[in-house]
Short mmCIF file of C-alpha atoms (C1' of nucleotides) in Angstrom, two decimals:
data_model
loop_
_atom_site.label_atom_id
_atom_site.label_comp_id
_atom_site.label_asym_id
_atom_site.label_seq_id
_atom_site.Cartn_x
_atom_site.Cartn_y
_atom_site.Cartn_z
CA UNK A 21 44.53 24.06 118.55
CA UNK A 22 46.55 26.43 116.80
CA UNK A 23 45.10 29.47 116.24
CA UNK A 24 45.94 32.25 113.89
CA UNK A 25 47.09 34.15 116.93
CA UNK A 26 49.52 31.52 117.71
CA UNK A 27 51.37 32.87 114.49
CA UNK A 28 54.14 35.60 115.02
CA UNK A 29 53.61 38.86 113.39
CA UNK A 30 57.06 38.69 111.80
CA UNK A 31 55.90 35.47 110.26
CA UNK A 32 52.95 37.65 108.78
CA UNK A 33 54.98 40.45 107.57
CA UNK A 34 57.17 38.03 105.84
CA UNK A 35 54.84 35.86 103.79
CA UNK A 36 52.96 39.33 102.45
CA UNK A 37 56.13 40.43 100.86
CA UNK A 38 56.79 37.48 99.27
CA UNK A 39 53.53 37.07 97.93
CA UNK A 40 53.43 40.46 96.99
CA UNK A 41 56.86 40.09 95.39
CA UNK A 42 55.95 37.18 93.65
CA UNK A 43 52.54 38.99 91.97
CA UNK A 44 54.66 41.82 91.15
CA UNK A 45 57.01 39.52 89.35
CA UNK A 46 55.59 37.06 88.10
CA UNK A 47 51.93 37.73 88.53
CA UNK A 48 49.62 36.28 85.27
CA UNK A 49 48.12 38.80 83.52
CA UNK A 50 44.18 37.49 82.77
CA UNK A 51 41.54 39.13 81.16
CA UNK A 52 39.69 39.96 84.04
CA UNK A 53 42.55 41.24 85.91
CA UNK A 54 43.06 44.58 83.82
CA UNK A 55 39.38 45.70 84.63
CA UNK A 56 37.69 46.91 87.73
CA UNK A 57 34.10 46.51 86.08
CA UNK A 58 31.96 44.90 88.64
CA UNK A 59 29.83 42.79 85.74
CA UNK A 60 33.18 41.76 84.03
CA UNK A 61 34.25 40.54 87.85
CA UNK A 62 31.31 38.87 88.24
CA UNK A 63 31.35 36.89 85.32
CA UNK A 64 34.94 35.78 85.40
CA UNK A 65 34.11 34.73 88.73
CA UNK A 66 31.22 32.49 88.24
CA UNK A 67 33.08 30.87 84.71
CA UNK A 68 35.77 30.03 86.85
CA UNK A 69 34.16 28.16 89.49
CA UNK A 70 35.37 24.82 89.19
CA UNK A 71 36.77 26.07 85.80
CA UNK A 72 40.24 26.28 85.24
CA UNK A 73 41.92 29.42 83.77
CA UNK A 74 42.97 28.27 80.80
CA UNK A 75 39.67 27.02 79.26
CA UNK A 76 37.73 30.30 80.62
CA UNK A 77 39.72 33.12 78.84
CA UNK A 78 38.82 32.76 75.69
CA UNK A 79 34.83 31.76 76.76
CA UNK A 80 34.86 35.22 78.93
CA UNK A 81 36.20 37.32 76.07
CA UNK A 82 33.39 36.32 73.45
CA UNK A 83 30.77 36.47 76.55
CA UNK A 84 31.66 40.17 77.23
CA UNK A 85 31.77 40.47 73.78
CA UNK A 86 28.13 39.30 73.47
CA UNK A 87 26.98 41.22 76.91
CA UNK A 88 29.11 43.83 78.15
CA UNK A 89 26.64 45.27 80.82
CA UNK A 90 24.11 43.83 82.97
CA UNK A 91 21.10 45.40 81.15
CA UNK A 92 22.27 43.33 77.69
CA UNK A 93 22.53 39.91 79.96
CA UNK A 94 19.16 40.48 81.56
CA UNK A 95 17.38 40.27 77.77
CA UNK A 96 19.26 36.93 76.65
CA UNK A 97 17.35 33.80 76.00
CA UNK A 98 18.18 30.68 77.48
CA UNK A 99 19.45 29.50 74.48
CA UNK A 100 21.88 32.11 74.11
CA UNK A 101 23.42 31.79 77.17
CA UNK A 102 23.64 28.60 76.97
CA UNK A 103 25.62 28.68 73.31
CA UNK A 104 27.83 30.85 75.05
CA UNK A 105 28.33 28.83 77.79
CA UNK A 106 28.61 25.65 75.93
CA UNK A 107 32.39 23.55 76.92
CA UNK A 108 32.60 25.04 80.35
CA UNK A 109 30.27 22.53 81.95
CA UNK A 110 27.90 23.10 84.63
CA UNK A 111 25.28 24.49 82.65
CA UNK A 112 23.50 25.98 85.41
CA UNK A 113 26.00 28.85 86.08
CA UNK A 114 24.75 30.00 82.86
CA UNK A 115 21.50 30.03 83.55
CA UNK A 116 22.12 31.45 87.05
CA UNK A 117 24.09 34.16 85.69
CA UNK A 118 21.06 35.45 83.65
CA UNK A 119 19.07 35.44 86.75
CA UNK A 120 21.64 37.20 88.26
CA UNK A 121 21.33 40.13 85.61
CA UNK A 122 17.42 40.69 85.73
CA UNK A 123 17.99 40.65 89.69
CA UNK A 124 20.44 43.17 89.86
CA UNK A 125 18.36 45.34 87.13
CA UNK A 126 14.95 44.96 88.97
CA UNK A 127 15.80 44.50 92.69
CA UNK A 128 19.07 46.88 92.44
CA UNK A 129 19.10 49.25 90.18
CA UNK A 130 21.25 48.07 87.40
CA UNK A 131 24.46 48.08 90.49
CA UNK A 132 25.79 45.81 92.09
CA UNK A 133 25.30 45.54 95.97
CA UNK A 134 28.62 46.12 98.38
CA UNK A 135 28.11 44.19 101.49
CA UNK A 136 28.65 40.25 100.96
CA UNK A 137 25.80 39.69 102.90
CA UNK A 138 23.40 41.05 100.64
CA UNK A 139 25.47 39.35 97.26
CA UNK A 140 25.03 35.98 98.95
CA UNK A 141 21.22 35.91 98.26
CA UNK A 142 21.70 36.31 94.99
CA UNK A 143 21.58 33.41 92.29
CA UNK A 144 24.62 31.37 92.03
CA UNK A 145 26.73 34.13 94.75
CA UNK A 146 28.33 31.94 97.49
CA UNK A 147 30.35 33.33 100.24
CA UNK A 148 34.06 32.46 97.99
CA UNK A 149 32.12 34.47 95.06
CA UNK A 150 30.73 36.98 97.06
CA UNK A 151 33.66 37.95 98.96
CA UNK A 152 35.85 37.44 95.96
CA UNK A 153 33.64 40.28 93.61
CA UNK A 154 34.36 42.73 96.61
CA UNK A 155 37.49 42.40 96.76
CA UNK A 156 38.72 42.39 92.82
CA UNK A 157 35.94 45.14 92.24
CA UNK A 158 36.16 46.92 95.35
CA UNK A 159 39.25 46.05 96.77
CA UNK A 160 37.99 46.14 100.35
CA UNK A 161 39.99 44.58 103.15
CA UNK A 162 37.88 41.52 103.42
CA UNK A 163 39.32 37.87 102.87
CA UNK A 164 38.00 34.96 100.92
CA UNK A 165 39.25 31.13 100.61
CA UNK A 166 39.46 29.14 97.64
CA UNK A 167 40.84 25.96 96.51
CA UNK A 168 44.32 27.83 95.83
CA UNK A 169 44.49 29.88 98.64
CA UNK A 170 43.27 26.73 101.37
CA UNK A 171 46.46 24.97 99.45
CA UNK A 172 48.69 27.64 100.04
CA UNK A 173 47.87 28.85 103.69
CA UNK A 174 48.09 25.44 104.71
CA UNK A 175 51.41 25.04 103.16
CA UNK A 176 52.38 28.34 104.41
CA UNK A 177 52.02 27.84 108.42
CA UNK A 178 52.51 23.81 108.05
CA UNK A 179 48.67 23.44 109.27
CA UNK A 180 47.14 19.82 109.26
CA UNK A 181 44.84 19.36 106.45
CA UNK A 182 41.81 19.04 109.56
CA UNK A 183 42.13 22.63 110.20
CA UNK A 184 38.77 24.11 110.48
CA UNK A 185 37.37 26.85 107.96
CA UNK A 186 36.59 29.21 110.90
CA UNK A 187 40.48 28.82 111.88
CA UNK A 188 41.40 29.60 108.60
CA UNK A 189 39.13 32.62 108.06
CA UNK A 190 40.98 34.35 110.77
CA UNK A 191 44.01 33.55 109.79
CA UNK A 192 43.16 34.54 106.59
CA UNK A 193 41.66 37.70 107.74
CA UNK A 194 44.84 39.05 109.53
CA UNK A 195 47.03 38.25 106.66
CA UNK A 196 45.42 40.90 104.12
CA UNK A 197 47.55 43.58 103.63
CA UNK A 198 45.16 46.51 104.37
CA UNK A 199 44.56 48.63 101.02
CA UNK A 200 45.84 45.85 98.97
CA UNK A 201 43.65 43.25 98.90
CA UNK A 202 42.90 43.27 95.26
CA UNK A 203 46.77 42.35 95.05
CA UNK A 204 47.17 40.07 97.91
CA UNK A 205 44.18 37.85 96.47
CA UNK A 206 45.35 37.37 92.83
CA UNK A 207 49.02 36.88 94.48
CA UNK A 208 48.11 33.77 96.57
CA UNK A 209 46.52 32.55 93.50
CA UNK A 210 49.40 32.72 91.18
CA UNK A 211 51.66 31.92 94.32
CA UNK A 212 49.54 28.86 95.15
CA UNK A 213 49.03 27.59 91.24
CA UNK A 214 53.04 28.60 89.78
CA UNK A 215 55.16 28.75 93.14
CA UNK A 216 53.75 25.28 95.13
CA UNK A 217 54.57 21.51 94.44
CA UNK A 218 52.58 19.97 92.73
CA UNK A 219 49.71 18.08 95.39
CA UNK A 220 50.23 15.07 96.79
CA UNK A 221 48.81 11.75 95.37
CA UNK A 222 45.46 11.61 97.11
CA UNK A 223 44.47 7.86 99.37
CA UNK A 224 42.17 6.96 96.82
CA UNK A 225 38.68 6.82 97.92
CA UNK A 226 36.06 4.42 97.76
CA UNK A 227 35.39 3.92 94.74
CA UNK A 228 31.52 4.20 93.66
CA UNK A 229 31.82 4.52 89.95
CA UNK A 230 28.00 4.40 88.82
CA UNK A 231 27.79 1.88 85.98
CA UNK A 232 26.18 4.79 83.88
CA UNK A 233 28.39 7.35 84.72
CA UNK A 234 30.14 7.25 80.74
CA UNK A 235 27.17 7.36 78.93
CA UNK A 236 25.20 9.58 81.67
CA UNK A 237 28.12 12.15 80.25
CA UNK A 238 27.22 11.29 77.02
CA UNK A 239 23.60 12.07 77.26
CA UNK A 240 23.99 15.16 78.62
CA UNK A 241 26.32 16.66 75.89
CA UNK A 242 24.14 15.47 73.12
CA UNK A 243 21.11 16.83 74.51
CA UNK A 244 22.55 20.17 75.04
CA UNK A 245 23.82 20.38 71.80
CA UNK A 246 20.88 18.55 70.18
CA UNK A 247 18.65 21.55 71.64
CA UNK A 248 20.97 24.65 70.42
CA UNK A 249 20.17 22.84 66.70
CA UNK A 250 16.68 22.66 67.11
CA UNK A 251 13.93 23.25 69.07
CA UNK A 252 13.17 19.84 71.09
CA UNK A 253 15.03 16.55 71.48
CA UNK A 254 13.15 12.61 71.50
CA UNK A 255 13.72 11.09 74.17
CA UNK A 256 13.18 7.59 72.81
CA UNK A 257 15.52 8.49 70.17
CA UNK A 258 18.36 9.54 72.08
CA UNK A 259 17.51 6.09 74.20
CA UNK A 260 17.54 3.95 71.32
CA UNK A 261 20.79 6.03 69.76
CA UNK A 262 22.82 5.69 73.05
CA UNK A 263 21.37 2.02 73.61
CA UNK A 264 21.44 2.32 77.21
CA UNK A 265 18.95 2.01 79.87
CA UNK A 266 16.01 4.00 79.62
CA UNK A 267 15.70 5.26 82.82
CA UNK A 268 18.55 6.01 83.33
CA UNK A 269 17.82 8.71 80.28
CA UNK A 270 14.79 9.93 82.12
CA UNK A 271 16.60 10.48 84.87
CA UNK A 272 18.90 12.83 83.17
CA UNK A 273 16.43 14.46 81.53
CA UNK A 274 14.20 15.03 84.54
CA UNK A 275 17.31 16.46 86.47
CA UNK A 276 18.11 19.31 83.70
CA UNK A 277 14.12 20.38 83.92
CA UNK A 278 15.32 20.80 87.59
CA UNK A 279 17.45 23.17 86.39
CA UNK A 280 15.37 24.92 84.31
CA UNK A 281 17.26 24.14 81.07
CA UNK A 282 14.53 21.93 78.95
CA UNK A 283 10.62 21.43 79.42
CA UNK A 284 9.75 17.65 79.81
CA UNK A 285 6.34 17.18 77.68
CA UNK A 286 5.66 13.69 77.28
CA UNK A 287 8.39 11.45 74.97
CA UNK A 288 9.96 15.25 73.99
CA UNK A 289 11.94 17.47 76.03
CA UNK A 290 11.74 21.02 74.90
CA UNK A 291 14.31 24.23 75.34
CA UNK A 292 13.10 26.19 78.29
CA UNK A 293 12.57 30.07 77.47
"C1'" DC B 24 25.79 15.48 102.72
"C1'" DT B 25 25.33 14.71 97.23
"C1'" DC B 26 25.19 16.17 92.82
"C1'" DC B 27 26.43 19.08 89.12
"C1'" DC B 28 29.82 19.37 83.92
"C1'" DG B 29 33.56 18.94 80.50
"C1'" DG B 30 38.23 19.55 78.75
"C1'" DT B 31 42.64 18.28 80.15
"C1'" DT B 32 46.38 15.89 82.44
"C1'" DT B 33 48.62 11.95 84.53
"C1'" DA C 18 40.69 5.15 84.75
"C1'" DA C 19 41.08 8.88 87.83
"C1'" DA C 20 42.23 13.43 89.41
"C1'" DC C 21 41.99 18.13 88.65
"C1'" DC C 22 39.60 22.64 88.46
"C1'" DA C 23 38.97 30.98 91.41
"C1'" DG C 24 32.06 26.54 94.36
"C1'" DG C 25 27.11 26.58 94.82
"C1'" DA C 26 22.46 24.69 95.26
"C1'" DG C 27 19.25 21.48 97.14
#
DNA sequence: CTCCCGGTTT
DNA sequence: AAACCAGGAG
């Protein structure tokens, strides 16, 4: 088992200047990059979860726009947020990201808290997100792993794609550049996204393809934007509109009142407030 | 572990 | 048609 410790330092030294050298080159510049605003952090972080770049720039400049501070997100409605939110997908960051707001106003004072620990707790805060607001806020000397930076670090030091996530947390950990974190993590990013091949064709899997898995997609869109028109949405219509199986339209229904996004009443689902 | 979303690319 | 994407919640 190859260990981080395994790794010479030189080996270390080496990869932070060209990282750094890259960022400093040919680093992106991104909205959220020429702030240090712990909100605006927040919220670029949570759009781009399973977001790319591209389509969240212009959907984080109107939200900030809209709600610059945490005290303005903690009073929007539902509906708001979600008409902001509408085209990223996965609705319920949006509505997690207003609970965020009114938890940090009532349970923190209107600031954000420092230790990841204590961010983790909060509504839709992971431990990527969590470490990730530290370190583009804060720029402590903590590490976090994403998508990008699992790529790269694998790439790096030629480690088999089983390698566990504690072995890459260390490794990770000894390769920040103390006092330059904030650099170090947007530089494996661009590194990873502009400086890598392209990935590898995957083994494709087994594939489950649910026979409803088109117009399940379908359903969902027009409801949302069905309810940021008006106030509540037939379900028997939409049914009879998409003519597919009617359960299969509960079912969708039933699983956004899980999240909080519509009221089911009956043969009408209705916005939640 | 599964599910969650949607615009885009291949 | 399938993969991809600054993950997280249940």
């Amino acid at each position: 088992m190859a260990g981080s410790a395994s790794i010479p330092y030189h080996r270390i030294a080496s990869f932070r200047r060209t990282v750094l050298g890259f960022y400093a080159q040919h680093g992106r510049k991104l909205p959220w990059r020429v702030t240090k605003d712990p909100y605006r952090i927040t919220v670029s972080e949570i759009m781009l979860q399973q977001t790319q770049v591209e389509r969240v720039i212009p959907k984080f400049e109107a939200w900030i726009a809209l709600w610059p501070d945490w005290r303005t997100l903690s009073t929007a409605s539902t509906r708001e947020l979600l008409h902001a939110w509408s085209g990223l997908g996965y609705n319920r960051r949006a509505l997690m990201l207003g609970k965020l707001a009114k938890a940090i106003m009532e349970k923190h004072h209107g600031k954000l808290p420092r230790q990841p620990e204590v961010l983790e707790e909060l509504p839709g805060i992971g431990p990527y997100t969590s470490r990730a607001i530290l370190i583009f806020a804060f720029n402590q000397d903590i590490a976090t792993i994403d998508t990008n930076i699992r790529r790269v670090l694998l790439h790096q030091f030629d480690l088999p794609p089983t390698t566990t996530k504690e072995q890459l947390e260390s490794l990770a950990q000894r390769l920040v550049p103390k006092g330059r974190s904030r650099d170090w993590h947007n530089g494996l990013m661009d590194y990873s996204r502009l400086a890598l091949p392209r990935r590898l064709p995957r083994i494709p899997p087994v594939s489950k393809q649910g026979r409803f898995e088109g117009s399940a997609r379908q359903v969902r869109g027009e409801v949302i934007r069905q309810l940021l028109k008006q106030k509540t949405v037939d379900i028997f219509w939409l049914a009879g509109r998409i003519k597919r199986d009617k359960a299969e339209v509960l079912k969708i229904a039933k699983s956004m009142a899980r999240e909080g996004v519509v009221r089911l009443k009956g043969r009408t689902i209705t916005l939640a407030e």
